[in-house]
Short mmCIF file of C-alpha atoms in Angstrom, two decimals:
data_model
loop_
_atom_site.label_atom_id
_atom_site.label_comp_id
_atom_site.label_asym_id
_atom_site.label_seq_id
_atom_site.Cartn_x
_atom_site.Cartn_y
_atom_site.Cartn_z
CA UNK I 1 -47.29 23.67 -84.11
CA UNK I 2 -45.39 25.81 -86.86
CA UNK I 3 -42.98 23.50 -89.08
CA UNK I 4 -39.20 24.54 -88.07
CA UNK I 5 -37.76 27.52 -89.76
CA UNK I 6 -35.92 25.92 -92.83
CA UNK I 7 -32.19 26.74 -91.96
CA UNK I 8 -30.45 30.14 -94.79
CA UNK I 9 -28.89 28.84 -97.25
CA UNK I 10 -24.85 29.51 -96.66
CA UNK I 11 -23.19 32.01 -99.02
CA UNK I 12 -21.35 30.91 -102.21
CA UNK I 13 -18.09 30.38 -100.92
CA UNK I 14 -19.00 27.75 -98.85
CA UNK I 15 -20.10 25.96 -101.78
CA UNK I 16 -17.44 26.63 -104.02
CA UNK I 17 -14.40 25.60 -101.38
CA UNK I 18 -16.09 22.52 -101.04
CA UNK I 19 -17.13 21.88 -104.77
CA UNK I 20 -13.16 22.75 -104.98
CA UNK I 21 -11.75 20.16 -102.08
CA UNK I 22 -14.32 17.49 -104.11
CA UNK I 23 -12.59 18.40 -107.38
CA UNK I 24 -9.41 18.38 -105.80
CA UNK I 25 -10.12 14.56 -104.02
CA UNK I 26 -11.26 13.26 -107.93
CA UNK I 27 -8.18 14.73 -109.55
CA UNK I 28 -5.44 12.82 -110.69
CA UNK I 29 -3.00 11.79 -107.39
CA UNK I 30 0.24 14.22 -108.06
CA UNK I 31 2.99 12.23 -109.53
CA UNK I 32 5.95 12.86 -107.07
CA UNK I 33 9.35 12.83 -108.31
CA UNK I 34 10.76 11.02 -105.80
CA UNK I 35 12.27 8.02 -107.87
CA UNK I 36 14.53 11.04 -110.09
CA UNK I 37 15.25 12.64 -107.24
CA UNK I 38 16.71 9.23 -105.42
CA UNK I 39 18.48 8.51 -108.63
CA UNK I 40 19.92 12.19 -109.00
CA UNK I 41 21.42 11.86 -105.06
CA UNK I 42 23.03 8.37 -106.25
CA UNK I 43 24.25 9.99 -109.34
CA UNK I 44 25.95 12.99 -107.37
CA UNK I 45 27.14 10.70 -104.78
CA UNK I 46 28.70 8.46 -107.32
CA UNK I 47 30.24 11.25 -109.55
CA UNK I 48 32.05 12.87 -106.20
CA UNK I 49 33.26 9.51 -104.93
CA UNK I 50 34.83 8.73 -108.38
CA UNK I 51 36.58 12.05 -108.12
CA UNK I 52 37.97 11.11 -105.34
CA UNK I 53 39.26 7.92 -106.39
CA UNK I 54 42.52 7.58 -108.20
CA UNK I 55 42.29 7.08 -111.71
CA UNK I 56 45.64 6.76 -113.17
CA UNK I 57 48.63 6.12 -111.15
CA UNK I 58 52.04 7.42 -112.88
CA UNK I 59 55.63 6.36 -112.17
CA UNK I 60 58.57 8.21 -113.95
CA UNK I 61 62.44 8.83 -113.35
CA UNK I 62 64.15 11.88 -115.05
CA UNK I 63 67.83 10.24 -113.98
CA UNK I 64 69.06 13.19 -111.79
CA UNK I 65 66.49 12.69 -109.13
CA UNK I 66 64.55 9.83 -107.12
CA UNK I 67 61.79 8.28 -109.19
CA UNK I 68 58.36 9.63 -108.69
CA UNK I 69 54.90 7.87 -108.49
CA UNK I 70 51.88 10.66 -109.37
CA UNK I 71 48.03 9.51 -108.40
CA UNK I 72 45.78 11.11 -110.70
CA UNK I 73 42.49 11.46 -109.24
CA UNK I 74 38.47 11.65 -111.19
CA UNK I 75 39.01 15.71 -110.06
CA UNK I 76 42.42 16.04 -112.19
CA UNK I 77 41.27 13.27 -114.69
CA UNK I 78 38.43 15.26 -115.59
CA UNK I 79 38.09 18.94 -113.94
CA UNK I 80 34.42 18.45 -114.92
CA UNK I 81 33.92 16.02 -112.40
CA UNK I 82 33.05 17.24 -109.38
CA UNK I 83 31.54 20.61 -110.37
CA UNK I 84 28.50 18.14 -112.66
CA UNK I 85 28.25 16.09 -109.23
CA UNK I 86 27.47 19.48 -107.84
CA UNK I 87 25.21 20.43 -110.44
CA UNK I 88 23.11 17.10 -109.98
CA UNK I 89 23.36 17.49 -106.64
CA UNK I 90 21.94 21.08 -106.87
CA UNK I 91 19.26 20.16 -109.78
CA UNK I 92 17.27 17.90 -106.97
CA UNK I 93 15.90 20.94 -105.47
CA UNK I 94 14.85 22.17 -109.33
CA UNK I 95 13.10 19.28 -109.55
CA UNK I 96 11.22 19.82 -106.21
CA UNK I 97 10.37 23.35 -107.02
CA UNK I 98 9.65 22.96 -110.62
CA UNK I 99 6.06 21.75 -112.53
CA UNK I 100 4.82 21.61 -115.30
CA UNK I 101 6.76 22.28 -118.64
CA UNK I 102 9.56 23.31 -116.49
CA UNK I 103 10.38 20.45 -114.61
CA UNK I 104 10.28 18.28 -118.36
CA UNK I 105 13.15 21.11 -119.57
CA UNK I 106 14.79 20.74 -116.68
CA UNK I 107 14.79 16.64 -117.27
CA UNK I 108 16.11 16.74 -120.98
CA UNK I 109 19.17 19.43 -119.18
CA UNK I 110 19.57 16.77 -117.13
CA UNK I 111 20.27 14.07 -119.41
CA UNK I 112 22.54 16.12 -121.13
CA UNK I 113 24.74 16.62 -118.31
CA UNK I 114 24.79 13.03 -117.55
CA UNK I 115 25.85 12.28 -121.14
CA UNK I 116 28.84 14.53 -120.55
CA UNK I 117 29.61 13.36 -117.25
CA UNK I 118 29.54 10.19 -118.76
CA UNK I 119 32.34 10.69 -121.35
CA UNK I 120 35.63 10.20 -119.49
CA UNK I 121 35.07 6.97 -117.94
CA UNK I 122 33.25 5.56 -121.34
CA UNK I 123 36.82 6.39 -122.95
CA UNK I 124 38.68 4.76 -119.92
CA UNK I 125 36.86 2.00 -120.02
CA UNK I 126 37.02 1.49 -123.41
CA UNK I 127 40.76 2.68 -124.19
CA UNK I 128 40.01 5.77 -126.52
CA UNK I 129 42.41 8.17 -126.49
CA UNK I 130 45.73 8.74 -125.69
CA UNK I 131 46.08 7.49 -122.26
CA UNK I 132 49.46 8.43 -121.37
CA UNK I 133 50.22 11.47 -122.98
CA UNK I 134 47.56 12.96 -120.84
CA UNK I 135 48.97 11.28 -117.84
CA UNK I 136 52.18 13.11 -118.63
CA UNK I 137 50.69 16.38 -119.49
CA UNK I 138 48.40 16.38 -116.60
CA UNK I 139 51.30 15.32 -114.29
CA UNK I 140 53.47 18.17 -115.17
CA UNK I 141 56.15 15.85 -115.83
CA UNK I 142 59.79 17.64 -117.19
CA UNK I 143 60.53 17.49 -120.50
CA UNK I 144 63.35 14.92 -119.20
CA UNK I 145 61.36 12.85 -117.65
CA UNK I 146 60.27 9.19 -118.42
CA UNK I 147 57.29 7.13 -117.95
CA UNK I 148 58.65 3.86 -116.12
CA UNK I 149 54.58 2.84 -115.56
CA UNK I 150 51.27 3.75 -116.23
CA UNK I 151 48.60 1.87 -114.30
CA UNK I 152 44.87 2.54 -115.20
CA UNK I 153 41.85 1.61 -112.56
CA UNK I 154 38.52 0.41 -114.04
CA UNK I 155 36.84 0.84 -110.66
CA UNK I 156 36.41 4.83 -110.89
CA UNK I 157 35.82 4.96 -114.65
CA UNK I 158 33.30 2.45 -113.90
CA UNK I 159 31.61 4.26 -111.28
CA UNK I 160 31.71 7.58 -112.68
CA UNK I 161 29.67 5.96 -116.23
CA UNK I 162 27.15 4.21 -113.45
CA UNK I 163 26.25 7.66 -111.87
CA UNK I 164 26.06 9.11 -115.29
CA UNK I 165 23.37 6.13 -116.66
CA UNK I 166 21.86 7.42 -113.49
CA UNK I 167 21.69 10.55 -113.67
CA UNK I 168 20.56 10.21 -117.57
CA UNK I 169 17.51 7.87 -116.51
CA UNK I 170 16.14 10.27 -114.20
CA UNK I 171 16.34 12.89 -116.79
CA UNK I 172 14.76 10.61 -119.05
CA UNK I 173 11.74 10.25 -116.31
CA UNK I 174 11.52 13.98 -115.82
CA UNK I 175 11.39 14.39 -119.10
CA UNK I 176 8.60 11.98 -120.05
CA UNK I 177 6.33 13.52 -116.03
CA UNK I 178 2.96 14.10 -117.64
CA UNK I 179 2.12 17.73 -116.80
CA UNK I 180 -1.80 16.97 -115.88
CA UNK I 181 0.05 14.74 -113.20
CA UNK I 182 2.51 17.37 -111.95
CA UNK I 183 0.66 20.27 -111.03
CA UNK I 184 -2.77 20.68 -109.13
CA UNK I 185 -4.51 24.32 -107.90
CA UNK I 186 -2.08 26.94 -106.46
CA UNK I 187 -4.74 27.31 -103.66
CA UNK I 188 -5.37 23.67 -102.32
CA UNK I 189 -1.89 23.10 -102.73
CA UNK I 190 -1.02 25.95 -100.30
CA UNK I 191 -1.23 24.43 -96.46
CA UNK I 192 -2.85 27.72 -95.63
CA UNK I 193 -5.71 28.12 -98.19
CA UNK I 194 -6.05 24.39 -97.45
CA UNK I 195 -6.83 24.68 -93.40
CA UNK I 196 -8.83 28.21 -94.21
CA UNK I 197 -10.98 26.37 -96.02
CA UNK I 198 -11.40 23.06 -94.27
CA UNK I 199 -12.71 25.21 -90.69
CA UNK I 200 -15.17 27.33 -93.21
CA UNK I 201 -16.63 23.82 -94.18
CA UNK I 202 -16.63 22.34 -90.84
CA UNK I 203 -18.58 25.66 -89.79
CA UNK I 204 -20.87 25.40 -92.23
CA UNK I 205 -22.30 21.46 -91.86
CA UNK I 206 -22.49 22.66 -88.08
CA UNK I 207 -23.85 25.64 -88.56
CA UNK I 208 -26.77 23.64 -90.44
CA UNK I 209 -26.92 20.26 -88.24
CA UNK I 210 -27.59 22.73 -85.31
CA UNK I 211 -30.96 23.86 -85.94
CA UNK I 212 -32.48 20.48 -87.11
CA UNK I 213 -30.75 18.83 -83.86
CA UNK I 214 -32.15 21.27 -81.59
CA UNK I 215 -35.88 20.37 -83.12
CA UNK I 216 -35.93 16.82 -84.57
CA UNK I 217 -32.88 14.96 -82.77
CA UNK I 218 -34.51 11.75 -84.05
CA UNK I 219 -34.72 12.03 -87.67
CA UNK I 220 -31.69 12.56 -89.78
CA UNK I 221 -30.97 16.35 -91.89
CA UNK I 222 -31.51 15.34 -95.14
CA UNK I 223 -30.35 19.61 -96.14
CA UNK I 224 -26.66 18.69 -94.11
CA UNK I 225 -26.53 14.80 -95.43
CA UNK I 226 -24.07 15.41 -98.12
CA UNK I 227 -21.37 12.80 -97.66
CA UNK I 228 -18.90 12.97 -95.11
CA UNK I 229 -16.04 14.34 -95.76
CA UNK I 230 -12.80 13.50 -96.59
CA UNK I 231 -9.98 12.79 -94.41
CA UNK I 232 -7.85 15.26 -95.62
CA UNK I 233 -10.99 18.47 -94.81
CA UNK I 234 -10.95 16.82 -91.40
CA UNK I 235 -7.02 17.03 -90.83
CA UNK I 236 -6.97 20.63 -91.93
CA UNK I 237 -10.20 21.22 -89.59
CA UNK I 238 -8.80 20.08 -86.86
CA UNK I 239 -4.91 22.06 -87.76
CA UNK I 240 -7.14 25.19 -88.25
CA UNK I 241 -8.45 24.73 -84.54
CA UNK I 242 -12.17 23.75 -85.53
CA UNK I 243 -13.31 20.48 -83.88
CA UNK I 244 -15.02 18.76 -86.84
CA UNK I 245 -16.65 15.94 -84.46
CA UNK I 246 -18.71 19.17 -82.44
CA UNK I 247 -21.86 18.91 -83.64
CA UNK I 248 -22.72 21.76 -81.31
CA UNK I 249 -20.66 24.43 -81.58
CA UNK I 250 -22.59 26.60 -79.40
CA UNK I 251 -22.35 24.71 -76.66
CA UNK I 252 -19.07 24.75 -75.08
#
């Protein structure tokens, strides 16, 4: 009785897309921004809400008319305000599309923006400046007009310097993502490339498990026994439409 044919070796590519998806399993784990980019929302979330908030609240009397009480919001406080929560709020998608190099520049940007943001309520909160001479300017108060009160409130300067400190850590973590952690091969990272390639491997360890089946169904193919593969090949087998659990493929 002739020995069974020895199955063709498959071509190269076979090879390489799974020498590739082993490379790809031993690489470092991708570091996911996901703690800047919770901290980013927070700061944006915080930075609107203080702009909302009433900052200074303004009582004055000019003698001819009743007297008037102004509310100075974070938005009038500092026009600044809301357009950096914007920004911040905008930069999380950056993050998500950027690697590499790119996503570190766009971490030091971001600290610098959160230093700025953080600059009004710092002063509030600390009493620099001139507090009511920019009450009065901002209020477009007459040139008759006099300041019976000036009340300040902590609470919005307070949150406003919180989403900044926010805001400047996850810069700071951006800034310090390793790149060998941040970006992996174009290819495998591509859902497409990824499923292509998982049904060409499936095809391939049945494509060889069929012939030494068919002749020897008691002894184990030592040319196919390469490891099993990995959970993530089998997922992508079985989204590409190949059944990776068929060990006969012909037979349907």
């Amino acid at each position: 009785m002739s020995s069974p044919e020895t199955p063709a070796p498959q071509p190269d590519s076979h090879h390489d897309d799974a020498e590739a998806a082993d490379a790809e399993q031993t690489a470092p784990t991708r570091k996911s921004p996901i703690g800047p980019v919770l901290l980013l929302a927070l700061a944006a979330a915080a930075l609107w809400g203080s702009s909302r908030m009433t900052w200074v609240t303004l009582k004055s009397s000019d003698g001819l008319t009743e007297p008037r009480t102004h509310h100075l919001d974070g938005g009038v406080w500092f026009g600044a305000l809301t357009p950096l929560a914007l920004v911040l709020l905008a930069s999380i998608a950056a993050v998500l599309a950027a690697r590499g190099w790119l996503r570190r520049l766009l971490g030091v940007v971001i600290a610098i923006v959160a230093a700025v943001a953080a600059v009004p309520g710092f002063a509030m909160l600390t009493h620099h400046g001139n507090t009511s001479e920019r009450a009065v300017r901002l209020a477009e108060l007459p040139a008759r007009a006099q300041v019976d009160q000036l009340t300040t409130a902590g609470l919005p300067a307070l949150l406003s310097v919180l989403g900044a400190l926010a805001a400047f850590v996850a810069g700071v973590l951006l800034a310090r993502m390793p790149e060998t952690t941040a970006r992996l091969s174009g290819k495998y990272d591509n859902p497409v490339f990824r499923r292509a390639s998982a049904a060409e491997q499936v095809a391939a360890r049945q494509a060889k498990a069929a012939p030494r089946q068919s002749d020897t169904p008691d002894q184990p193919d030592e040319s196919v026994a390469t490891g099993p593969l990995s959970e993530r090949v089998l997922w992508d087998a079985l989204d590409a439409g190949a059944d990776p659990t068929d060990d006969d493929p012909g037979r349907r």
